[in-house]
Coordinates of C-alpha atoms in Angstrom, one line a residue:
X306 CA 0.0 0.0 0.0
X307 CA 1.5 3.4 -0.9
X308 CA 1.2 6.2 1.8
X309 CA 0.1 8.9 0.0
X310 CA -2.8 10.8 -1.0
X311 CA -4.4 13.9 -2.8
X312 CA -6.7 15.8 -0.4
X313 CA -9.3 18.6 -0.7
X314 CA -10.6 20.6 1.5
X315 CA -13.5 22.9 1.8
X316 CA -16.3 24.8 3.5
X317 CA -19.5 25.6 3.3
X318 CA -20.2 27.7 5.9
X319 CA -18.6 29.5 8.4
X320 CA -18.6 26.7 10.9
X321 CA -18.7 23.5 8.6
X322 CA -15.2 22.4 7.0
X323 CA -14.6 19.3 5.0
X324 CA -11.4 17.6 3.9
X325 CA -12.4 14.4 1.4
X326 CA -9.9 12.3 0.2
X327 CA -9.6 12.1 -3.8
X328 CA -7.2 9.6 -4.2
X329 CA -5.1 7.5 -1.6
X330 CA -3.0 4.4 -1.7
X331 CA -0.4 6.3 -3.7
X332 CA 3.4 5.0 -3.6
X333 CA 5.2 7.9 -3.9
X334 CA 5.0 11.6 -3.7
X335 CA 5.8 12.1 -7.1
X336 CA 3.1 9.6 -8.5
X337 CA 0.5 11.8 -5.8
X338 CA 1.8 15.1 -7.2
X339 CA 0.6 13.7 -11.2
X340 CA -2.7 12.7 -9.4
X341 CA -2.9 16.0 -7.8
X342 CA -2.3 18.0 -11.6
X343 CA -4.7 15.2 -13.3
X344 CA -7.6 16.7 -11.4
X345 CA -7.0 19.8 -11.0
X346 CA -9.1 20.5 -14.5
X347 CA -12.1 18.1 -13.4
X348 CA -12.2 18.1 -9.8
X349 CA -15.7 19.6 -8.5
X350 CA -16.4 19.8 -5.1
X351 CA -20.2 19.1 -4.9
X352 CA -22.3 17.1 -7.1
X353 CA -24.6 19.4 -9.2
X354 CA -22.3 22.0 -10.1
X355 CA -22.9 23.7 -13.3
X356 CA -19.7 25.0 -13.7
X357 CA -19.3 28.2 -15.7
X358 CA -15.9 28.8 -15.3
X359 CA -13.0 27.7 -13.0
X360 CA -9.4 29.2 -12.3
X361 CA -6.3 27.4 -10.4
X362 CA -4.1 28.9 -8.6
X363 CA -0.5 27.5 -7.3
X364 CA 0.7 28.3 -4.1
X365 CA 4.2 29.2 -3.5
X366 CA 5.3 25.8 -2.4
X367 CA 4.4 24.5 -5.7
X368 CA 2.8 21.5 -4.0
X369 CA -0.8 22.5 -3.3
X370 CA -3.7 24.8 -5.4
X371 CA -6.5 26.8 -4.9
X372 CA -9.7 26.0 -7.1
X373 CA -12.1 28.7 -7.7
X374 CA -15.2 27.3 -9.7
X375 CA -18.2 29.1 -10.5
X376 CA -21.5 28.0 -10.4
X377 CA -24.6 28.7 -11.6
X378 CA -25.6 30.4 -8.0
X379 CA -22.4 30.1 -5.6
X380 CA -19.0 30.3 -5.8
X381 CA -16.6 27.7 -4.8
X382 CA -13.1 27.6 -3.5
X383 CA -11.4 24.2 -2.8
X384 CA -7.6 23.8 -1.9
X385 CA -6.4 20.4 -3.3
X386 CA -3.0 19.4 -2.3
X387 CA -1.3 15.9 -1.2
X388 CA -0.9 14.1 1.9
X389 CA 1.8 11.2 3.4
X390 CA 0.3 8.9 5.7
X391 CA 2.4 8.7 8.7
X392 CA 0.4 6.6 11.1
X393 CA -2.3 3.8 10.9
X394 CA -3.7 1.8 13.8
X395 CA -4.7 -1.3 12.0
X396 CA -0.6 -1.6 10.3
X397 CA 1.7 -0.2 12.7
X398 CA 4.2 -0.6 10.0
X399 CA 3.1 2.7 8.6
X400 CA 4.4 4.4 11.2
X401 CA 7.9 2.6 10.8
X402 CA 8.4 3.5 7.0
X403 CA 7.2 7.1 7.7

């Protein structure tokens, strides 16, 4: 099993975040960074969007984006980036090649 992943994370209120995990399982960082850029163009943070446009931004660590889709009525912005899994309780052997 690889250790990483491609996150998002989201909100839809002032009080309600969500991080959802895209993709996991990944074997290197590398490999989850090509995952990260292979969504970046489809990637749609709620079912039912009707996307009229969308613009991606690059943070400065070249590792993680900022997705600003517009809807028919809202606005969404969604920061995708990747994660390492450094700890799980049912293979502590995760922990070890962290």
């Amino acid at each position: 099993m690889g250790s990483w992943a491609v996150i998002a994370q989201y909100g839809y209120a002032r009080d309600y975040y969500e991080t959802t995990i895209i993709r996991r399982g990944l074997g290197t960082k590398d490999h989850a960074l090509e995952e990260l850029r292979a969504v970046l163009h489809t990637y749609r943070p709620a079912k039912g969007i009707r996307e009229q446009w969308r613009q991606v931004y690059r943070f400065a660590d070249l590792e993680s984006y900022l997705l600003v889709i517009k809807g028919q009525v809202t606005e969404w912005k969604c920061t995708l980036r990747v994660a390492e899994l450094i700890s799980d309780s049912t293979d502590p052997t995760v922990a070890e090649r962290a």
